[in-house]
PDB file of C-alpha atoms in Angstrom:
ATOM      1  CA  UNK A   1       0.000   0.000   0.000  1.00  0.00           C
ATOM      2  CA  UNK A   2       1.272   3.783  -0.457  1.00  0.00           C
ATOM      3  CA  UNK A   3       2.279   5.807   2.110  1.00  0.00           C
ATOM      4  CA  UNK A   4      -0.584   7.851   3.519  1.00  0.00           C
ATOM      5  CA  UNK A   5       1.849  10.860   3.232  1.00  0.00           C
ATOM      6  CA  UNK A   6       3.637  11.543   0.140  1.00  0.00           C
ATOM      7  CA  UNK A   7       5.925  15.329  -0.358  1.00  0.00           C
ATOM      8  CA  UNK A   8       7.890  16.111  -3.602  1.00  0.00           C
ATOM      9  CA  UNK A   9       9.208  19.852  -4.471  1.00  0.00           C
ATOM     10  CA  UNK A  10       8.635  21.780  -7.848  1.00  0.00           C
ATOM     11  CA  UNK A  11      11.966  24.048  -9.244  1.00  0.00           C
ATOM     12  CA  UNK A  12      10.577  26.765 -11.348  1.00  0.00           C
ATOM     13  CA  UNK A  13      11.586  29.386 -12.608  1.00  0.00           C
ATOM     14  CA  UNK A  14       9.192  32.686 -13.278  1.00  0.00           C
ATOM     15  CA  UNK A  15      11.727  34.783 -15.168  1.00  0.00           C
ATOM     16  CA  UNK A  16      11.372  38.703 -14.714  1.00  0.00           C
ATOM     17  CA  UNK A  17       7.944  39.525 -14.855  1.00  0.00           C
ATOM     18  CA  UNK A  18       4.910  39.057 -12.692  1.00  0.00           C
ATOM     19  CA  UNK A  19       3.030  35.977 -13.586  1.00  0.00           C
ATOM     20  CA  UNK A  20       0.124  33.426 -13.077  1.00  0.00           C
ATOM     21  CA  UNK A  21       1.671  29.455 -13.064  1.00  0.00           C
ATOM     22  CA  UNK A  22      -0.332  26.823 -13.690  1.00  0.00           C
ATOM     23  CA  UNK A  23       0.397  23.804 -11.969  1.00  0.00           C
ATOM     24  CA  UNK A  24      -2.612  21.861 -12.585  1.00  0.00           C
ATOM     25  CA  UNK A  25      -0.843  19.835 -14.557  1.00  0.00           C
ATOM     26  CA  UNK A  26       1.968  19.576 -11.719  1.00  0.00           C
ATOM     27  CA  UNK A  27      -0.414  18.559  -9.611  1.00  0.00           C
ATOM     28  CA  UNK A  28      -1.793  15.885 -11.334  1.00  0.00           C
ATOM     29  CA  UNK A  29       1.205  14.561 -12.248  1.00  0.00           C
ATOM     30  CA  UNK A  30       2.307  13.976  -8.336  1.00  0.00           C
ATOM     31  CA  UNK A  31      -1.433  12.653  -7.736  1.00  0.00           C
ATOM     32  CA  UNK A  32      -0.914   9.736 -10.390  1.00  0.00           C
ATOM     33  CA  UNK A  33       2.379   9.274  -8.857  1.00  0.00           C
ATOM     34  CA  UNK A  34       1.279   8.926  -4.867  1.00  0.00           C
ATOM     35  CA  UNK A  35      -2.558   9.017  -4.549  1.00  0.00           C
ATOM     36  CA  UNK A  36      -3.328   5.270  -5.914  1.00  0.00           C
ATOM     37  CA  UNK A  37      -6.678   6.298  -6.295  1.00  0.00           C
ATOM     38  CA  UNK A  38      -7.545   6.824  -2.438  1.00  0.00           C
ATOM     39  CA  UNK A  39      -8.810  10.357  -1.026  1.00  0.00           C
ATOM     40  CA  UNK A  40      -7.352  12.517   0.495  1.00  0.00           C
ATOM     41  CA  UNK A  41      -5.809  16.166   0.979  1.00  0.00           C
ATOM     42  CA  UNK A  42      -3.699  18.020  -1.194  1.00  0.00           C
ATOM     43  CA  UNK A  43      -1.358  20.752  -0.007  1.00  0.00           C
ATOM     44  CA  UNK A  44       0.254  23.095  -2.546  1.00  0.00           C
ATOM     45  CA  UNK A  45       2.757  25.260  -0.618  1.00  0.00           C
ATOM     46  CA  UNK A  46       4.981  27.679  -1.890  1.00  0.00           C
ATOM     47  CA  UNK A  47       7.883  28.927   0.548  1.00  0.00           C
ATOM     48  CA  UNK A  48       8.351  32.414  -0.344  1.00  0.00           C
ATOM     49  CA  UNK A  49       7.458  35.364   1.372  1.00  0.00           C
ATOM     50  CA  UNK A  50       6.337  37.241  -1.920  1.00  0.00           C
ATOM     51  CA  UNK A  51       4.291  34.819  -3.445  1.00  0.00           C
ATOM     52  CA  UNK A  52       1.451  33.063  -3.192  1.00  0.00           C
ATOM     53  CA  UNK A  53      -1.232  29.906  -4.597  1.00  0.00           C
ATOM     54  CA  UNK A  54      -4.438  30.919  -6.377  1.00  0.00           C
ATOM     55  CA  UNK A  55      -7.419  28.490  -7.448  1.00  0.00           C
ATOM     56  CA  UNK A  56      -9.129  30.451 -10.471  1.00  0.00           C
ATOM     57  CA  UNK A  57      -9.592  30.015 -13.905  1.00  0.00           C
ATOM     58  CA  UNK A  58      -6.698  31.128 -16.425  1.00  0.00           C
ATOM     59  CA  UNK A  59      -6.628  31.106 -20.315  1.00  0.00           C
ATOM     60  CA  UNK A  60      -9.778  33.598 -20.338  1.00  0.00           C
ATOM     61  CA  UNK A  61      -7.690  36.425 -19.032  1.00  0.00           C
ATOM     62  CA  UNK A  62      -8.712  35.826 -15.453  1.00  0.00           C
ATOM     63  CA  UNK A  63      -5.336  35.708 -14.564  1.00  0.00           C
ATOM     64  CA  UNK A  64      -3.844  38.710 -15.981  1.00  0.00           C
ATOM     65  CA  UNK A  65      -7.247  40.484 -14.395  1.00  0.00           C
ATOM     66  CA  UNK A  66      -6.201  39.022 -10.770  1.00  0.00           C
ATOM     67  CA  UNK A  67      -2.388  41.190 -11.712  1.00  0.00           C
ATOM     68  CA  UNK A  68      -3.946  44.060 -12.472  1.00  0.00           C
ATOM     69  CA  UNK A  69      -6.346  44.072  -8.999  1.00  0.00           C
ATOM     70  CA  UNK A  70      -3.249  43.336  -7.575  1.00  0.00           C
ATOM     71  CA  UNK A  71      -1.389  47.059  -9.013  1.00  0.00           C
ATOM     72  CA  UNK A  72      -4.549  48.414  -8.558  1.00  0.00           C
ATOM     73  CA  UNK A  73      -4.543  47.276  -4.816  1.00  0.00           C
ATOM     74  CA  UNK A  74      -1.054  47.374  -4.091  1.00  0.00           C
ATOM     75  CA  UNK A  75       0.993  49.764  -7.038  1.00  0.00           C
ATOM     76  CA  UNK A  76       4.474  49.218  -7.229  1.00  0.00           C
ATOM     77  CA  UNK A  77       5.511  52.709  -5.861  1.00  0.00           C
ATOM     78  CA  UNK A  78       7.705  54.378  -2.869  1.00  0.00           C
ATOM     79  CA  UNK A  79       4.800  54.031  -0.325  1.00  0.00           C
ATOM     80  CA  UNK A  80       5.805  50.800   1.062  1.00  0.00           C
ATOM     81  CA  UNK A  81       7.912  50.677   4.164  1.00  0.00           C
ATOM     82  CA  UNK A  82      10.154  47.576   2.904  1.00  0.00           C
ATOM     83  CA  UNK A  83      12.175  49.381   0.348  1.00  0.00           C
ATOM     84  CA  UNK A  84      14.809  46.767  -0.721  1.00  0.00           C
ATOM     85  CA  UNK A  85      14.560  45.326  -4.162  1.00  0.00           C
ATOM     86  CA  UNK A  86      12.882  46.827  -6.938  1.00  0.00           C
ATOM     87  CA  UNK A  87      11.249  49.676  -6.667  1.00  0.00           C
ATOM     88  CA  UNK A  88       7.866  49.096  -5.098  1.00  0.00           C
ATOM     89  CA  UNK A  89       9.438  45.588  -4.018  1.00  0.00           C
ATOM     90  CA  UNK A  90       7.943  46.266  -0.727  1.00  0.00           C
ATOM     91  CA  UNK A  91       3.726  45.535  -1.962  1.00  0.00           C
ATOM     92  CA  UNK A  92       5.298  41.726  -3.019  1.00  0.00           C
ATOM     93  CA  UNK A  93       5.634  41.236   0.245  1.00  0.00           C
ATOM     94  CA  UNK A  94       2.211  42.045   1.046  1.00  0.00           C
ATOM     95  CA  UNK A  95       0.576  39.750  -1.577  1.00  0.00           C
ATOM     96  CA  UNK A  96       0.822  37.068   0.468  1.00  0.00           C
ATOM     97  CA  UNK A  97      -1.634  38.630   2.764  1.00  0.00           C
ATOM     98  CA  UNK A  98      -4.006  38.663  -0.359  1.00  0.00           C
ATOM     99  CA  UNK A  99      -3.006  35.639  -2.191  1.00  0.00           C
ATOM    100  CA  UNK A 100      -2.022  33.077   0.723  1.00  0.00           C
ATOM    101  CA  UNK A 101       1.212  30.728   0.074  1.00  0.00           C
ATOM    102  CA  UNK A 102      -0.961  27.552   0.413  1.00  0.00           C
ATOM    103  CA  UNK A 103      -4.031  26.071  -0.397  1.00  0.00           C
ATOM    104  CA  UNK A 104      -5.344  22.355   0.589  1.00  0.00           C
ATOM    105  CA  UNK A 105      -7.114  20.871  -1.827  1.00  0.00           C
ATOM    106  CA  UNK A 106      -9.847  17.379  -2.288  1.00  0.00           C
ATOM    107  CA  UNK A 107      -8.243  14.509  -3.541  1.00  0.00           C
ATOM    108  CA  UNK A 108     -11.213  11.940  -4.681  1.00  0.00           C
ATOM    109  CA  UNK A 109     -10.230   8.444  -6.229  1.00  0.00           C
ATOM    110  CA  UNK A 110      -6.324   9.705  -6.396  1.00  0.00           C
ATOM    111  CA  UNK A 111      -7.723  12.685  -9.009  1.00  0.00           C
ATOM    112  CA  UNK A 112      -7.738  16.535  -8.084  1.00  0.00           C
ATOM    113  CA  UNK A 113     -11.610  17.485  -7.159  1.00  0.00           C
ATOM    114  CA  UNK A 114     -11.485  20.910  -9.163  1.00  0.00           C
ATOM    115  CA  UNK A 115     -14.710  22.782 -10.918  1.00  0.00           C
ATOM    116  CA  UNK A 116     -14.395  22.941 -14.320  1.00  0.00           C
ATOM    117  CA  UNK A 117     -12.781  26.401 -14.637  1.00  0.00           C
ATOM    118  CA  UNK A 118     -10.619  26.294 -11.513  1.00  0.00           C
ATOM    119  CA  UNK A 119      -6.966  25.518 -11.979  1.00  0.00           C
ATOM    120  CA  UNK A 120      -3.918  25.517  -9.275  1.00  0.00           C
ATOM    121  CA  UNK A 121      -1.986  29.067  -9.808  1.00  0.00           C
ATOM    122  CA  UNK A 122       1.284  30.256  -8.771  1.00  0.00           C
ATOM    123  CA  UNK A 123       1.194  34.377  -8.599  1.00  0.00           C
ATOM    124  CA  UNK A 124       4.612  36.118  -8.538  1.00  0.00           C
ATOM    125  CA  UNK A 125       4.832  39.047  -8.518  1.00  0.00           C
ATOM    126  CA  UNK A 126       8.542  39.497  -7.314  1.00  0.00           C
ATOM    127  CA  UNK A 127      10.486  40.309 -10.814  1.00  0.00           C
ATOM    128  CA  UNK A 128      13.908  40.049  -8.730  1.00  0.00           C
ATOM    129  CA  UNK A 129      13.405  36.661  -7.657  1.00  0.00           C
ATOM    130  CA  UNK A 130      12.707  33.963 -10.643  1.00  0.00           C
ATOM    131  CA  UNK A 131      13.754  30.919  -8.913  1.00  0.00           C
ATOM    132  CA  UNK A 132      10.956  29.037  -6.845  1.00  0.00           C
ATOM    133  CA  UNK A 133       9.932  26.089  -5.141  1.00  0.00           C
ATOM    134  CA  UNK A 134       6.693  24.717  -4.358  1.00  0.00           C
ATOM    135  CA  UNK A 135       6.198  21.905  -2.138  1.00  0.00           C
ATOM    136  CA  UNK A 136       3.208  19.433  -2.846  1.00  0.00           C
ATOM    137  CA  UNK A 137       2.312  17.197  -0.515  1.00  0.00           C
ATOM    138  CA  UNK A 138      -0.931  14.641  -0.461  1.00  0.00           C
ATOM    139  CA  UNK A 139      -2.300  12.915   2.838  1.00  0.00           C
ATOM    140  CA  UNK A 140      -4.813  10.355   2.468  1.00  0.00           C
TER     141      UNK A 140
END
């Protein structure tokens, strides 16, 4: 029998602008690999203090839409206290207050329970940084 916990990392890298990852596919990938078609959790977690996981729908534009709430929410300017980086770097470092570094997931029959619209998103907006990591992990 698999283990009822199962953990593998993703490398990435985002290059330098703000972007919307999907890891759907990611994700399903590791589910075929460690779920053996029991239920369960899945935990997407990415380790970075200026980025977080979204679950919308991308390819329709939602994405860029959720960057540009983001500027309009947070602009990149001098207001922000934390002023290394980038100029403005210090709102990526609030995103994750908006856009959380985690989200947990239904696993049903070893396959990802998302709506038909709803994909698994990495949002970085931190243009200095292009190298991630985001730990999946399944419990079931």
């Amino acid at each position: 029998m698999a283990s009822a916990f199962s953990t593998s990392v993703l490398h990435l890298t985002t290059g330098a602008t703000e972007t919307v990852t999907d890891l759907t596919a990611d994700c399903e990938q590791f589910l075929a690999r460690t779920a053996a078609g029991r239920d369960g959790l899945l935990n997407v977690f990415v380790p970075h203090a200026t980025a977080g996981i979204a679950v919308l729908e991308t390819g329709a534009g939602s994405d860029a839409d959720l960057l540009s709430a983001l500027h309009a929410l947070l602009p990149a300017d001098n207001r922000w206290q934390h002023r290394h980086g980038a100029p403005g770097h210090g709102r990526d470092h609030v995103v994750p207050a908006l856009v959380p570094p985690h989200a947990t997931l239904p696993v049903i029959g070893g396959r990802l329970e998302l709506g038909t619209w709803q994909s698994v998103c990495l949002v970085d907006t931190n243009v200095s940084n292009h190298d991630r990591t985001v730990r999946l992990s399944f419990l079931g």
